[in-house]
GROMACS .gro file of C-alpha atoms in nm:
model
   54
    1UNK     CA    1  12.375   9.244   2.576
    2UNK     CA    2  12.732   9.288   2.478
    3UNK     CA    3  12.820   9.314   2.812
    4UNK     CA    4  12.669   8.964   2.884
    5UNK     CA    5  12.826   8.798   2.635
    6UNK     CA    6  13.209   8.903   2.731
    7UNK     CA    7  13.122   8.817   3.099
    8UNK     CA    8  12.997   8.496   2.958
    9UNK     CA    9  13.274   8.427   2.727
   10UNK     CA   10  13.558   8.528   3.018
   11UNK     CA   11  13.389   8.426   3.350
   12UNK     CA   12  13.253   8.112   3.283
   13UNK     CA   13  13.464   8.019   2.968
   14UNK     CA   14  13.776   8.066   3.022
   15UNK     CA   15  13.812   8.065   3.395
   16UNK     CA   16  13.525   7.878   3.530
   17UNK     CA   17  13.513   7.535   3.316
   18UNK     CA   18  13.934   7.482   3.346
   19UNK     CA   19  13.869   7.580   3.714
   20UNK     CA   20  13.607   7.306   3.763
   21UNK     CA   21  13.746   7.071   3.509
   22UNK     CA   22  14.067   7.062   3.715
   23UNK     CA   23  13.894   7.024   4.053
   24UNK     CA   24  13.686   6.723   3.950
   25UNK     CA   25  13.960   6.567   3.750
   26UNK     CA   26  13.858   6.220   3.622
   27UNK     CA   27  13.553   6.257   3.692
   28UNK     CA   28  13.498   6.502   3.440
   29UNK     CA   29  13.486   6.213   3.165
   30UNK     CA   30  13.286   5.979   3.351
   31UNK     CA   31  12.938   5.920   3.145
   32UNK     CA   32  12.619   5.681   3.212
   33UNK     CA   33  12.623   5.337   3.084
   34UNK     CA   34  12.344   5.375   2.843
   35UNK     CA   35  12.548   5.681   2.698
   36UNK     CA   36  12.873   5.534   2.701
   37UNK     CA   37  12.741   5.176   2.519
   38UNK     CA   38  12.579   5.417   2.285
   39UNK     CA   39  12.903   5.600   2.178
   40UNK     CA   40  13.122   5.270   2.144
   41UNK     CA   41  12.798   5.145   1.907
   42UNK     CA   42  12.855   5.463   1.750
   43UNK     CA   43  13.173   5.471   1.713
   44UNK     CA   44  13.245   5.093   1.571
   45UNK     CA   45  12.961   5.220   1.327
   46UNK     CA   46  13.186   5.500   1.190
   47UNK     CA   47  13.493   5.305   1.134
   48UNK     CA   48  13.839   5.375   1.187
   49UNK     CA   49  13.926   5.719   1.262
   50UNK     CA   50  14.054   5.939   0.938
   51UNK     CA   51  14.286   6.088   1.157
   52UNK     CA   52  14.655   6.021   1.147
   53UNK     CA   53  14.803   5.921   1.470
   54UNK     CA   54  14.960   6.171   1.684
   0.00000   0.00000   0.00000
């Protein structure tokens, strides 16, 4: 078992998702409209961010 989980947490973790994230670049953040109306609804419902800017 603990050998599964480093595999997991090397393989697919750390050099799989960057890997794939870079190869389908913008497309990585693209989401369904339902979804993405649902988040701005969400998000106007929370406010402004706490956050400072960066």
């Amino acid at each position: 078992m603990a050998i599964a989980v480093a595999l997991d947490a090397t393989l697919v973790r750390i050099l799989l998702v960057p890997a794939m994230m870079r190869l389908f670049g913008d497309f990585n953040w693209w989401a369904p409209k339902v979804l993405s109306r649902w988040l701005s609804l969400a998000h106007q419902a929370h406010g402004p961010s706490e956050r400072p800017p960066h």
